[in-house]
C-alpha cells in the first residue's frame, strides 16, 4: 500500500485510532526517507511523490494534535461509548442522592 493523499484523506484519518495513526506516520516517514535517498542518488522518478508524502505526514500530525487538544474526537466509533459511561455515572449519582435523602427521611 502506498501512502498518498487519496489513501489518507482527513475524513478517513478520523476513523483511525491513535495507534493506527502512529503506524501510518511511521510508514509515511519511512517512505519519505526512501524517496529522499532516491533523490540524492538520482534514482527518483516521481518528484511529486515527495510533496504528497510530506502533506500526508502533516495531515497525520494535525489530526493527532487536534485530538490532543480535544478539537477532534479520538475515534468516531468511541464517542457513543463515552457518552454511555457518562450517563451511567450521572444515574449512579442520582441513585446515591436518593438513597441519602431516603435515609435522612427515615431518621
mmCIF file of C-alpha atoms in Angstrom:
data_model
loop_
_atom_site.group_PDB
_atom_site.id
_atom_site.type_symbol
_atom_site.label_atom_id
_atom_site.label_comp_id
_atom_site.label_asym_id
_atom_site.label_seq_id
_atom_site.Cartn_x
_atom_site.Cartn_y
_atom_site.Cartn_z
ATOM 1 C CA UNK A 1 0.000 0.000 0.000
ATOM 2 C CA UNK A 2 1.465 3.294 -0.976
ATOM 3 C CA UNK A 3 0.840 6.243 1.249
ATOM 4 C CA UNK A 4 -0.812 9.033 -0.700
ATOM 5 C CA UNK A 5 -3.317 11.792 -0.253
ATOM 6 C CA UNK A 6 -6.104 9.574 -1.600
ATOM 7 C CA UNK A 7 -5.323 6.899 0.981
ATOM 8 C CA UNK A 8 -5.074 9.336 3.878
ATOM 9 C CA UNK A 9 -7.881 11.830 3.445
ATOM 10 C CA UNK A 10 -8.768 13.771 6.610
ATOM 11 C CA UNK A 11 -12.180 12.098 6.775
ATOM 12 C CA UNK A 12 -10.517 8.678 6.687
ATOM 13 C CA UNK A 13 -7.981 9.667 9.345
ATOM 14 C CA UNK A 14 -10.864 10.436 11.710
ATOM 15 C CA UNK A 15 -11.771 6.744 11.705
ATOM 16 C CA UNK A 16 -8.288 5.621 12.757
ATOM 17 C CA UNK A 17 -7.420 5.069 16.392
ATOM 18 C CA UNK A 18 -4.274 6.647 17.825
ATOM 19 C CA UNK A 19 -2.172 3.505 17.388
ATOM 20 C CA UNK A 20 -3.117 3.275 13.719
ATOM 21 C CA UNK A 21 -2.213 6.947 13.226
ATOM 22 C CA UNK A 22 1.225 6.343 14.735
ATOM 23 C CA UNK A 23 1.687 3.353 12.428
ATOM 24 C CA UNK A 24 0.671 5.369 9.347
ATOM 25 C CA UNK A 25 3.037 8.145 10.431
ATOM 26 C CA UNK A 26 5.880 5.654 10.722
ATOM 27 C CA UNK A 27 5.147 4.298 7.229
ATOM 28 C CA UNK A 28 4.989 7.778 5.734
ATOM 29 C CA UNK A 29 8.266 8.829 7.346
ATOM 30 C CA UNK A 30 9.931 5.659 6.110
ATOM 31 C CA UNK A 31 8.667 6.313 2.590
ATOM 32 C CA UNK A 32 9.866 9.930 2.766
ATOM 33 C CA UNK A 33 13.319 8.730 3.816
ATOM 34 C CA UNK A 34 13.446 6.317 0.883
ATOM 35 C CA UNK A 35 12.286 8.999 -1.552
ATOM 36 C CA UNK A 36 14.907 11.442 -0.300
ATOM 37 C CA UNK A 37 17.571 8.773 -0.646
ATOM 38 C CA UNK A 38 16.472 8.068 -4.211
ATOM 39 C CA UNK A 39 16.514 11.793 -4.949
ATOM 40 C CA UNK A 40 20.056 12.162 -3.628
ATOM 41 C CA UNK A 41 21.295 9.268 -5.746
ATOM 42 C CA UNK A 42 19.454 10.437 -8.877
ATOM 43 C CA UNK A 43 17.078 7.459 -8.964
ATOM 44 C CA UNK A 44 13.856 9.299 -8.120
ATOM 45 C CA UNK A 45 11.298 9.026 -10.924
ATOM 46 C CA UNK A 46 8.404 10.997 -9.444
ATOM 47 C CA UNK A 47 9.347 14.193 -7.624
ATOM 48 C CA UNK A 48 5.711 14.949 -6.908
ATOM 49 C CA UNK A 49 5.589 11.962 -4.609
ATOM 50 C CA UNK A 50 7.850 13.792 -2.134
ATOM 51 C CA UNK A 51 5.300 16.558 -1.843
ATOM 52 C CA UNK A 52 2.392 14.150 -1.381
ATOM 53 C CA UNK A 53 4.137 12.201 1.386
ATOM 54 C CA UNK A 54 5.114 15.407 3.212
ATOM 55 C CA UNK A 55 1.495 16.535 3.125
ATOM 56 C CA UNK A 56 0.331 13.161 4.439
ATOM 57 C CA UNK A 57 2.735 13.469 7.362
ATOM 58 C CA UNK A 58 1.422 16.969 8.062
ATOM 59 C CA UNK A 59 -2.181 15.703 7.960
ATOM 60 C CA UNK A 60 -1.422 12.939 10.441
ATOM 61 C CA UNK A 61 0.339 15.334 12.797
ATOM 62 C CA UNK A 62 -2.606 17.738 12.544
ATOM 63 C CA UNK A 63 -5.162 15.055 13.433
ATOM 64 C CA UNK A 64 -3.018 13.857 16.340
ATOM 65 C CA UNK A 65 -2.633 17.405 17.704
ATOM 66 C CA UNK A 66 -6.340 18.181 17.314
ATOM 67 C CA UNK A 67 -7.171 15.062 19.301
ATOM 68 C CA UNK A 68 -4.661 16.057 21.946
ATOM 69 C CA UNK A 69 -6.325 19.475 22.275
ATOM 70 C CA UNK A 70 -9.818 17.965 22.229
ATOM 71 C CA UNK A 71 -10.801 19.685 18.986
ATOM 72 C CA UNK A 72 -11.359 16.408 17.152
ATOM 73 C CA UNK A 73 -12.795 13.213 18.712
ATOM 74 C CA UNK A 74 -10.359 10.328 19.241
ATOM 75 C CA UNK A 75 -12.323 7.812 17.199
ATOM 76 C CA UNK A 76 -15.765 8.329 15.707
ATOM 77 C CA UNK A 77 -16.999 4.951 16.969
ATOM 78 C CA UNK A 78 -15.700 5.556 20.509
ATOM 79 C CA UNK A 79 -17.721 8.727 21.114
ATOM 80 C CA UNK A 80 -21.073 6.999 21.906
ATOM 81 C CA UNK A 81 -19.343 4.655 24.352
ATOM 82 C CA UNK A 82 -18.033 7.596 26.342
ATOM 83 C CA UNK A 83 -21.477 9.189 26.416
ATOM 84 C CA UNK A 84 -22.970 5.962 27.691
ATOM 85 C CA UNK A 85 -20.474 5.788 30.564
ATOM 86 C CA UNK A 86 -21.192 9.432 31.461
ATOM 87 C CA UNK A 87 -24.903 8.624 31.569
ATOM 88 C CA UNK A 88 -24.202 5.683 33.866
ATOM 89 C CA UNK A 89 -22.162 7.948 36.168
ATOM 90 C CA UNK A 90 -24.997 10.507 36.314
ATOM 91 C CA UNK A 91 -27.542 7.799 37.086
ATOM 92 C CA UNK A 92 -25.324 6.411 39.848
ATOM 93 C CA UNK A 93 -25.014 9.896 41.390
ATOM 94 C CA UNK A 94 -28.784 10.356 41.251
ATOM 95 C CA UNK A 95 -29.325 6.973 42.903
ATOM 96 C CA UNK A 96 -26.872 7.801 45.689
ATOM 97 C CA UNK A 97 -28.583 11.165 46.291
ATOM 98 C CA UNK A 98 -31.947 9.415 46.515
ATOM 99 C CA UNK A 99 -30.523 6.918 48.979
ATOM 100 C CA UNK A 100 -29.103 9.700 51.176
ATOM 101 C CA UNK A 101 -32.410 11.573 51.026
ATOM 102 C CA UNK A 102 -34.409 8.475 51.976
ATOM 103 C CA UNK A 103 -32.029 7.776 54.921
ATOM 104 C CA UNK A 104 -32.499 11.338 56.175
ATOM 105 C CA UNK A 105 -36.277 10.986 55.886
ATOM 106 C CA UNK A 106 -36.147 7.694 57.820
ATOM 107 C CA UNK A 107 -34.422 9.438 60.775
#
